[in-house]
mmCIF file of C-alpha atoms in Angstrom:
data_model
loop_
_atom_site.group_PDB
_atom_site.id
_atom_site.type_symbol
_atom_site.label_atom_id
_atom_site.label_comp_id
_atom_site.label_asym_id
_atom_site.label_seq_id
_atom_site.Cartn_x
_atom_site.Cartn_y
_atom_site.Cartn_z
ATOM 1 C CA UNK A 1 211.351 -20.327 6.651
ATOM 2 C CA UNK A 2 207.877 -20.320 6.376
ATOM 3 C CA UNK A 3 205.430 -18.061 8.575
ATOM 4 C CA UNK A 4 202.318 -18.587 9.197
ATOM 5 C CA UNK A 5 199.391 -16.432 10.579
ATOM 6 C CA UNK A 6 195.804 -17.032 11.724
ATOM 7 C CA UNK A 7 193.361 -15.153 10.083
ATOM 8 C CA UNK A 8 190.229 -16.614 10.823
ATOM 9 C CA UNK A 9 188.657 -16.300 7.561
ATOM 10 C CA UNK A 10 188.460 -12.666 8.590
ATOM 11 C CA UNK A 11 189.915 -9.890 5.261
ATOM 12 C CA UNK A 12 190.207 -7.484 7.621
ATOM 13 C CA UNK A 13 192.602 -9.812 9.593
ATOM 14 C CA UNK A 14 194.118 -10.931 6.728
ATOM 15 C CA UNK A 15 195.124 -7.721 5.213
ATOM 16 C CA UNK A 16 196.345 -6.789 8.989
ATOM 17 C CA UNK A 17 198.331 -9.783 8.621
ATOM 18 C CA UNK A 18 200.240 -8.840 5.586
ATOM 19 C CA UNK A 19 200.762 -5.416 5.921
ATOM 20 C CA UNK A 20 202.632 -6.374 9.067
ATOM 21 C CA UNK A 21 204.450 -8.992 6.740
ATOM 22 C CA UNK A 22 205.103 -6.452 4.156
ATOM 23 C CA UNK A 23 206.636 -3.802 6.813
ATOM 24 C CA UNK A 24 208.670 -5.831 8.805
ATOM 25 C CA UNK A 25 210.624 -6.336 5.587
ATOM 26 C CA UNK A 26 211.228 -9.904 6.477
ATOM 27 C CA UNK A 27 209.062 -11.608 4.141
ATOM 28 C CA UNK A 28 210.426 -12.940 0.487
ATOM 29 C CA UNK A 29 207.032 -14.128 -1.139
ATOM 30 C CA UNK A 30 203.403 -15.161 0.074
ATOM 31 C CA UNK A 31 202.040 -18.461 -0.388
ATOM 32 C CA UNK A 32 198.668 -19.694 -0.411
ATOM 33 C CA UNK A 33 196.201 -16.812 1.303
ATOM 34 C CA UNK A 34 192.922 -18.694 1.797
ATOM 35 C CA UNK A 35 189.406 -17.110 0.733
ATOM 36 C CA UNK A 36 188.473 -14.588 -2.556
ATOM 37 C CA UNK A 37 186.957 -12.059 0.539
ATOM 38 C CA UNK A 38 190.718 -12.147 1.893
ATOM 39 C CA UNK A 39 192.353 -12.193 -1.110
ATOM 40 C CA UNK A 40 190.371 -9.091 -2.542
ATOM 41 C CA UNK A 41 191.663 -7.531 0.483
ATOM 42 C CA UNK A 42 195.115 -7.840 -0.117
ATOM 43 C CA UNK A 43 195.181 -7.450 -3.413
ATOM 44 C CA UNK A 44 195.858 -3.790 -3.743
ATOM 45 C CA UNK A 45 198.792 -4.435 -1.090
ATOM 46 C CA UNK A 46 200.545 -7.539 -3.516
ATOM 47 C CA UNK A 47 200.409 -5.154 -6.442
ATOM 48 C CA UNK A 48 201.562 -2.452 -5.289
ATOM 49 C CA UNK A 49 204.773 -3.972 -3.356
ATOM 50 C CA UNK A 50 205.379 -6.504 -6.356
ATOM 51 C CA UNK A 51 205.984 -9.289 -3.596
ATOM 52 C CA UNK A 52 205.881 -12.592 -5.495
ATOM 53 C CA UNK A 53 202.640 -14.346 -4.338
ATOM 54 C CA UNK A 54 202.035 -18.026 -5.556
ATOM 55 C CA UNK A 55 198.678 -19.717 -5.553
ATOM 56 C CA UNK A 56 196.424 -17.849 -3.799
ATOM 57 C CA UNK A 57 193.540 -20.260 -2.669
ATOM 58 C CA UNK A 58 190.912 -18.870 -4.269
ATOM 59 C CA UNK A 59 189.270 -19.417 -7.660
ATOM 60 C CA UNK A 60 187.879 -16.058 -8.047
ATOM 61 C CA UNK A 61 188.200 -14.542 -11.757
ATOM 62 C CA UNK A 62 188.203 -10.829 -9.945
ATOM 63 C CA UNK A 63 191.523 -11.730 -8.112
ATOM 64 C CA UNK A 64 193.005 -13.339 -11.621
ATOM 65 C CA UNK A 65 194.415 -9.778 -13.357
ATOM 66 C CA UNK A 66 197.161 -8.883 -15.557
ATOM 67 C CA UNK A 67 199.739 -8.227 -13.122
ATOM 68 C CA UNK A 68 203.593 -9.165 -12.587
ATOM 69 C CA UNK A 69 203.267 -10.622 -9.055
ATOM 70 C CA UNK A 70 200.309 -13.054 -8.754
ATOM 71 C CA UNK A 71 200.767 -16.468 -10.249
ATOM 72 C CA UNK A 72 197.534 -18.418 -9.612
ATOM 73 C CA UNK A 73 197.731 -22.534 -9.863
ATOM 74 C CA UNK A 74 194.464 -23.715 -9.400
ATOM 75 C CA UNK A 75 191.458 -23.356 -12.272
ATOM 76 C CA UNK A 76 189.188 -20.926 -11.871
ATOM 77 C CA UNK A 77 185.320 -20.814 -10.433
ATOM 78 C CA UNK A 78 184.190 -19.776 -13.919
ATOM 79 C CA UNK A 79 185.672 -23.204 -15.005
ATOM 80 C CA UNK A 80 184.125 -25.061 -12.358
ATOM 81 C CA UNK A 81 180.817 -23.245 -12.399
ATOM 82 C CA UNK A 82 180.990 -23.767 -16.436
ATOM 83 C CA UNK A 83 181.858 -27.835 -16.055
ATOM 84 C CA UNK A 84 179.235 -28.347 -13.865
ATOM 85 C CA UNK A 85 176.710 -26.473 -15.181
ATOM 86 C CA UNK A 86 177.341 -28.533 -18.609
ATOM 87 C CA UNK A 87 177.251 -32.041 -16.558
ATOM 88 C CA UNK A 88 174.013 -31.445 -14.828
ATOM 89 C CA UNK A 89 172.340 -30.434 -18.548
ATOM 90 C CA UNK A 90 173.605 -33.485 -20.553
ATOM 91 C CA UNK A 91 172.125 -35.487 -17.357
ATOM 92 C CA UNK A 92 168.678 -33.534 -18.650
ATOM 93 C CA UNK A 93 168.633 -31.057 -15.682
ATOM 94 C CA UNK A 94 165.927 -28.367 -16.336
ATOM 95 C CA UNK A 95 165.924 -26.683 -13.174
ATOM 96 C CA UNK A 96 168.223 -25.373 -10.127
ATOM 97 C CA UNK A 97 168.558 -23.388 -7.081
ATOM 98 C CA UNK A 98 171.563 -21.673 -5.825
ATOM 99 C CA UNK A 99 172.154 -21.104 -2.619
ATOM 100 C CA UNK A 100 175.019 -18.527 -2.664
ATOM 101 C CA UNK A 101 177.209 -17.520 0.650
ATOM 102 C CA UNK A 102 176.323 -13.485 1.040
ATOM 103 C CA UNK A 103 179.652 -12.265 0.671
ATOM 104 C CA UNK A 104 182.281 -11.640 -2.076
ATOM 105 C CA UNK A 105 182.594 -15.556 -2.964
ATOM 106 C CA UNK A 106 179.356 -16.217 -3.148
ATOM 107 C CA UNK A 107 177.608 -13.854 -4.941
ATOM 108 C CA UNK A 108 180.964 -14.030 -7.745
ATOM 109 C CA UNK A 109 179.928 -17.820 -7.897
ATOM 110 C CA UNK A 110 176.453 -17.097 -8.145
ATOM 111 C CA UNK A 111 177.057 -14.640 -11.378
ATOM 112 C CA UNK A 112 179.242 -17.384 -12.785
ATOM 113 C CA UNK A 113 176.566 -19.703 -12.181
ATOM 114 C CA UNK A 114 173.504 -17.949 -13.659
ATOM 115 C CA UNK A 115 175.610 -17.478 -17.074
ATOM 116 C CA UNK A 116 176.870 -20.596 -17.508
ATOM 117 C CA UNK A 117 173.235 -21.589 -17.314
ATOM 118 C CA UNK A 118 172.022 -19.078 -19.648
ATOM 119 C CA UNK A 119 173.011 -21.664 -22.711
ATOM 120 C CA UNK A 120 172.437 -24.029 -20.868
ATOM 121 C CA UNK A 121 168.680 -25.230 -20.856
ATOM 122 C CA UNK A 122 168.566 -25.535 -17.541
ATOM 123 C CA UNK A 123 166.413 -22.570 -15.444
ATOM 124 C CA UNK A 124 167.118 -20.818 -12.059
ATOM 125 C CA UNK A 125 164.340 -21.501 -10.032
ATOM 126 C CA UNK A 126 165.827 -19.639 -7.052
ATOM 127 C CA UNK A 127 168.481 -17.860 -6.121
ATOM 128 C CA UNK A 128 169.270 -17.370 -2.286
ATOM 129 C CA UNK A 129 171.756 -16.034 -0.028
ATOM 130 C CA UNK A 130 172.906 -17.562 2.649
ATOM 131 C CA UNK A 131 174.381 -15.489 5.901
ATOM 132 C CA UNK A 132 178.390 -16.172 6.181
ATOM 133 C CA UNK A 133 177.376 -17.285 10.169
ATOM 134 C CA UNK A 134 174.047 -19.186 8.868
ATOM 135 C CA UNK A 135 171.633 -17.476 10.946
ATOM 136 C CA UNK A 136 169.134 -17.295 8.330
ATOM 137 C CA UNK A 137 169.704 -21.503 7.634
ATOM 138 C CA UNK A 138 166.125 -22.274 8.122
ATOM 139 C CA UNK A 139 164.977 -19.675 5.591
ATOM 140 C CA UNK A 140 167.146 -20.651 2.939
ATOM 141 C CA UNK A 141 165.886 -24.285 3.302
ATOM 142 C CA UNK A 142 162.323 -22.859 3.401
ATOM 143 C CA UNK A 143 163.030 -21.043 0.104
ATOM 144 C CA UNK A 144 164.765 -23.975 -1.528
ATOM 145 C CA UNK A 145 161.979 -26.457 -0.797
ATOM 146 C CA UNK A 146 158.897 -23.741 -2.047
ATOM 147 C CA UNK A 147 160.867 -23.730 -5.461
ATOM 148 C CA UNK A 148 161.162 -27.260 -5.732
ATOM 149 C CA UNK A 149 163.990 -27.635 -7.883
ATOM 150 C CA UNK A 150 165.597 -30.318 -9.851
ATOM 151 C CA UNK A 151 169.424 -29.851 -8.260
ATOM 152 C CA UNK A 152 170.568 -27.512 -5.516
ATOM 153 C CA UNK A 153 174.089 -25.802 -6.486
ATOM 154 C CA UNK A 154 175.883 -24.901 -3.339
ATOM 155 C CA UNK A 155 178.047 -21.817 -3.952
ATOM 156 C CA UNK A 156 179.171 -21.797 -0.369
ATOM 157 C CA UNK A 157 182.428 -22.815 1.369
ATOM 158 C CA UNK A 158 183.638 -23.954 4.483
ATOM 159 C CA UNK A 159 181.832 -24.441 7.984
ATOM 160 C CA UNK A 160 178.852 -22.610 6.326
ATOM 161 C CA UNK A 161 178.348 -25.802 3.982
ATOM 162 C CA UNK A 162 177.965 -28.361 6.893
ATOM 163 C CA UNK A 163 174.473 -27.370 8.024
ATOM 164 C CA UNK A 164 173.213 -26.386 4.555
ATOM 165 C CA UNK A 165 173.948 -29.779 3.457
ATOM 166 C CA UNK A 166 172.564 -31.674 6.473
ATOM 167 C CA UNK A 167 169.206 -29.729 6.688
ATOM 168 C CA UNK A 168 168.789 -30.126 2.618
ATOM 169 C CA UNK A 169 169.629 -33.869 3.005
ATOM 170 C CA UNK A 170 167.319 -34.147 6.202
ATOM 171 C CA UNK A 171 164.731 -31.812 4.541
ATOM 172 C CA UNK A 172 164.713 -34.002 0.708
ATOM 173 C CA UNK A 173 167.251 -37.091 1.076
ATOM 174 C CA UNK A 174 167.115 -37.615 -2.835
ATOM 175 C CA UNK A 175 167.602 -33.975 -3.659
ATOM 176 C CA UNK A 176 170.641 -33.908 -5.954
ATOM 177 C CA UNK A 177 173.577 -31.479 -4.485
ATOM 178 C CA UNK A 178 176.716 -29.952 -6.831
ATOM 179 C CA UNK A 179 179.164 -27.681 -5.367
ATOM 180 C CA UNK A 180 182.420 -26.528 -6.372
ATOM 181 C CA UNK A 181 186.271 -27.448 -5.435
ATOM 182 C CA UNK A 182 186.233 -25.683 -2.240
ATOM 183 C CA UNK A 183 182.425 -26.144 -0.964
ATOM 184 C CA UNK A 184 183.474 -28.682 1.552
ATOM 185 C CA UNK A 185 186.956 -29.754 3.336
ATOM 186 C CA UNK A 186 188.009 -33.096 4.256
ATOM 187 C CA UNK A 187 186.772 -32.566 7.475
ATOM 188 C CA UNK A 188 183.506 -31.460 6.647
ATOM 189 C CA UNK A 189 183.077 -34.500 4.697
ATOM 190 C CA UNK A 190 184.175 -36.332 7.443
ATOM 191 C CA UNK A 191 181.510 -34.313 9.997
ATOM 192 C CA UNK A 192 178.508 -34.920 7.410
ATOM 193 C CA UNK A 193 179.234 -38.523 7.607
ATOM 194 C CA UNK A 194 176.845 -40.571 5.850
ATOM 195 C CA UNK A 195 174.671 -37.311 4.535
ATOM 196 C CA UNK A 196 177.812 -36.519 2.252
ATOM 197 C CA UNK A 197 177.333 -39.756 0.145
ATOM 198 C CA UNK A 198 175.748 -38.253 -3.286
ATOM 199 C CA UNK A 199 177.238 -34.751 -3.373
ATOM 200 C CA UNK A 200 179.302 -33.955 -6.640
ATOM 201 C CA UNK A 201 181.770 -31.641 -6.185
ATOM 202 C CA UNK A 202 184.234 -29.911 -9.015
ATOM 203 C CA UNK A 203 187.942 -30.921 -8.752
ATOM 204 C CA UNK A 204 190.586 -28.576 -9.512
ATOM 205 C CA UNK A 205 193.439 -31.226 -8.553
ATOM 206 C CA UNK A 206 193.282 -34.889 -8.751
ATOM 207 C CA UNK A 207 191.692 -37.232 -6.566
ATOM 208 C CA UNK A 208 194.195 -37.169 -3.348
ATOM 209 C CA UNK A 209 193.179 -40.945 -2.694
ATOM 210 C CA UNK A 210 193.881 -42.571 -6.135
ATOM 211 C CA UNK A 211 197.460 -43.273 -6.428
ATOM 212 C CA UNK A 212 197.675 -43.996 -10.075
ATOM 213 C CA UNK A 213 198.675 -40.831 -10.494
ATOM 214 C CA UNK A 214 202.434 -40.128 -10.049
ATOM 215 C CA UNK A 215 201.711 -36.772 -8.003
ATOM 216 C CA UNK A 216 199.066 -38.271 -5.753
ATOM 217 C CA UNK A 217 202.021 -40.753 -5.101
ATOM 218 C CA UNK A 218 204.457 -38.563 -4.228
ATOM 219 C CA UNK A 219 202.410 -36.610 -2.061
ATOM 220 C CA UNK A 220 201.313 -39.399 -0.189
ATOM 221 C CA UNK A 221 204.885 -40.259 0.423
ATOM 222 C CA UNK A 222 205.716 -36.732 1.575
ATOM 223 C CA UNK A 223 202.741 -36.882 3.901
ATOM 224 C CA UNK A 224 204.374 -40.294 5.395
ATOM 225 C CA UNK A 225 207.479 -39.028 5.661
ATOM 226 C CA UNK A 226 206.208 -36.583 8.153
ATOM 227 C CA UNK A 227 204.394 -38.689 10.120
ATOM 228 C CA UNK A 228 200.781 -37.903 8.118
ATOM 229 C CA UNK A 229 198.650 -40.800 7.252
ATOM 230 C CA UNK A 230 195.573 -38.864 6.682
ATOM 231 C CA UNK A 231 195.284 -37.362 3.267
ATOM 232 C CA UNK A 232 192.804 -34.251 2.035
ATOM 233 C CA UNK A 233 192.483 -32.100 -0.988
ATOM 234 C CA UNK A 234 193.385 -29.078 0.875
ATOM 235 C CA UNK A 235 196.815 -30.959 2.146
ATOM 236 C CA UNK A 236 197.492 -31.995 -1.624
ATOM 237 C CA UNK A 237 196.975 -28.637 -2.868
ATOM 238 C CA UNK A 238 199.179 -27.409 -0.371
ATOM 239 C CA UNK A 239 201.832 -29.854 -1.462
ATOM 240 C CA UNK A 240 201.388 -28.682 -5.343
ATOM 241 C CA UNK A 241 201.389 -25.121 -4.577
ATOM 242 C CA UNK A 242 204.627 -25.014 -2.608
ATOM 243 C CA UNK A 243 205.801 -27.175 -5.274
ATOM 244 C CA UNK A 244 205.586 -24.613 -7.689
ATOM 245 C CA UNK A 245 207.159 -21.675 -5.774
ATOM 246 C CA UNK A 246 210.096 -24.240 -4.906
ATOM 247 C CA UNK A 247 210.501 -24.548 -8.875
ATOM 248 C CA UNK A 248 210.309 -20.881 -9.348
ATOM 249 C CA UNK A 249 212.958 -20.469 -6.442
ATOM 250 C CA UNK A 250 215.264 -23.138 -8.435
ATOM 251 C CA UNK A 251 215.055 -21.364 -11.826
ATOM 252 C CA UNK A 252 215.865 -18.016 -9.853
ATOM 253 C CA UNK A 253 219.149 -19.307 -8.888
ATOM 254 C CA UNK A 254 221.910 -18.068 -6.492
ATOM 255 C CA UNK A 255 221.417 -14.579 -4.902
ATOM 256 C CA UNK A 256 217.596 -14.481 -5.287
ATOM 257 C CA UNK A 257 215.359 -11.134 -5.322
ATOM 258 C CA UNK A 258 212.235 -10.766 -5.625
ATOM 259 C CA UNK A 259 212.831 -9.540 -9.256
ATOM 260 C CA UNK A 260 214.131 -12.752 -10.307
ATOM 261 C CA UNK A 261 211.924 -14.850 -8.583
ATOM 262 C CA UNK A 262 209.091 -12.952 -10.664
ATOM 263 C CA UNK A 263 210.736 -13.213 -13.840
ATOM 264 C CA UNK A 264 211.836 -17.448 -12.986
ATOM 265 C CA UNK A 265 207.693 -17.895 -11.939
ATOM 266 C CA UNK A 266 206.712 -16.081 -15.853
ATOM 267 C CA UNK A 267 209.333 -18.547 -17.529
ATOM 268 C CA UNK A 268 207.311 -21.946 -16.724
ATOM 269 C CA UNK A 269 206.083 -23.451 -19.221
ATOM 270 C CA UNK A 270 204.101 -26.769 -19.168
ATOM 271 C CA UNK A 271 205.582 -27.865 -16.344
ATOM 272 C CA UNK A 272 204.586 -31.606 -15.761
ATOM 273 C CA UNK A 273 204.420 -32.066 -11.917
ATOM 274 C CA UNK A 274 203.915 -36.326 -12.857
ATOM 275 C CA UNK A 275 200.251 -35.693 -14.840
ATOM 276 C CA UNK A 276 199.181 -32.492 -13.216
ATOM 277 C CA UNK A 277 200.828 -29.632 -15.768
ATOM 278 C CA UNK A 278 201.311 -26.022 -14.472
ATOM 279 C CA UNK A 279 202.162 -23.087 -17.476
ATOM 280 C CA UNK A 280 202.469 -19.721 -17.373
ATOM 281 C CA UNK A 281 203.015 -18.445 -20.871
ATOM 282 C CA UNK A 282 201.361 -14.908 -20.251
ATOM 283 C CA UNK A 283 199.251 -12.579 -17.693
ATOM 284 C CA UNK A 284 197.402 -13.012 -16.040
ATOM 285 C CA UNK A 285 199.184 -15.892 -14.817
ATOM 286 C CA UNK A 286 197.270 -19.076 -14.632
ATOM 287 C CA UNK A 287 198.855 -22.250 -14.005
ATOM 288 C CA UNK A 288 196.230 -24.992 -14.997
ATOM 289 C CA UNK A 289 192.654 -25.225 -16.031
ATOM 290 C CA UNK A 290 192.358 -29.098 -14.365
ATOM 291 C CA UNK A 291 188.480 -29.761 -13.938
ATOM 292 C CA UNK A 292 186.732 -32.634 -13.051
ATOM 293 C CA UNK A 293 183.975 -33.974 -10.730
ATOM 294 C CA UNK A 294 183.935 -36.198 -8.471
ATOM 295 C CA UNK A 295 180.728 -37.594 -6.983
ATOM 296 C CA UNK A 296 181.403 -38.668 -3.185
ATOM 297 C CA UNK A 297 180.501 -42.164 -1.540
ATOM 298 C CA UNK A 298 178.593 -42.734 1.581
ATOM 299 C CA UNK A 299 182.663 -43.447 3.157
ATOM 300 C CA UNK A 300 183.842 -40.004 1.878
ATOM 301 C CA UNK A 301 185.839 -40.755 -0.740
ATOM 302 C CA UNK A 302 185.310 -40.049 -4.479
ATOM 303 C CA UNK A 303 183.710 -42.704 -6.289
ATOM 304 C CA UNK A 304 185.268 -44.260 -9.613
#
């Protein structure tokens, strides 16, 4: 069975959430807790129970330590931050703003930002933080358009992302926008319409729309076969993720505990998942380093 609970994008929630999980005694493993704020909160909890916990959906490099328990799948922000930052300089950028959410996310992004930029040639005209409930929106687009930078990097995530795009696209149309893997959902993109045509964004997975990839078309077909017709990133990393911890519950075999579920996670090794390849040879446990980047079309979709 598989529980969900609502935590708003809240840690304090979230860490409610699981340490009524934890207690009850009922729960096997967690999958998937969204947000590095949430997953920070937690953290202490997972280690210290040893419950199994698969993906966590966050790219954080704080969360990734050397313990038993936590087996990340998706690349880290250091790797996106790093890949992007190297794109926008062999395109001869020489100058960027980030606009960073102000809270644990954000300013980790930000750090992994301003050093992968430090070899880089390219200089940090600004760096500013944005609010988590955007009440400060028109000061940040103040600030970005006094520094008048080359590129705007968007360390920010979720429902904070949809105004910060639309007033930088209403306040400079041409202004060039990166952002990482998780800057905007499917249905962000969809909300921005038009004004997300342009953005590049890192990839962590590949493109859920482009079904030469074997994955892509199996997850499609699961999707289907449920009645889905839509498809996202965030559905597709869903798919991969429980994916993973179904493998892990295979190689545990009959009569599984959380002990052998730990120990059947730690034995993957370059597990091919049809072109997307998931290993964990040693803590902390990382499953891929997949990055790319996409730029998106005026329909929403990744170009190319």
């Amino acid at each position: 069975q598989l529980l969900m609970m609502d935590d708003a994008y809240e840690p304090e929630r979230t860490a409610s959430n699981v340490k009524q999980m934890l207690s009850q005694g009922r729960v096997f493993a967690l999958l998937s807790c969204f947000g590095t704020p949430n997953n920070q909160a937690i953290l202490p909890m997972v280690v210290e129970s040893g419950v199994p916990y698969v993906a966590p959906l966050s790219g954080a490099s704080s969360l990734r330590k050397n313990v038993r328990n936590i087996f990340h799948v998706r690349a880290s922000y250091t790797d996106e931050a790093q890949r992007l930052i190297q794109r926008l300089s062999g395109m001869g950028m020489t100058s960027l703003a980030v606009v960073y959410l102000d809270n644990g996310y954000g300013r980790e992004v930000l750090a992994d930002t301003l050093k992968a930029m430090d070899t880089s040639g390219i200089k940090p005209v600004a760096q500013i933080a944005l609010d988590t409930n955007g009440k400060n929106m028109a000061e940040v687009l103040n600030q970005v358009q006094a520094a008048r930078p080359g590129a705007v990097f968007l360390a920010s995530a979720g429902s904070a992302s949809i105004p910060l795009v639309a007033g930088l696209r209403k306040q400079s149309p041409s202004m060039p926008l990166v952002g990482l893997s998780v800057t905007l959902s499917q249905d962000g993109i969809k909300e921005l319409g038009n004004a997300s045509g342009g953005i590049a964004l890192g990839m962590v997975l590949p493109d859920h729309n482009r079904t030469k990839s074997g994955l892509v078309r199996e997850y499609q077909t699961a999707m289907r076969a449920i009645g889905q017709q839509e498809f996202a990133m965030q559905s597709l990393e869903g798919y991969i993720n429980a994916r993973v911890l179904a493998e892990g519950l295979e190689r545990a075999g009959k009569d599984v505990t959380r002990a052998k579920l730990r120990s059947a996670m730690a034995s993957v090794r370059g597990l091919n998942l049809d072109g997307f390849t998931v290993d964990y040879s040693a803590p902390p446990y990382v499953g891929s380093k997949f990055v790319d980047l996409g730029v998106l079309g005026s329909n929403g979709r990744f170009m190319g």
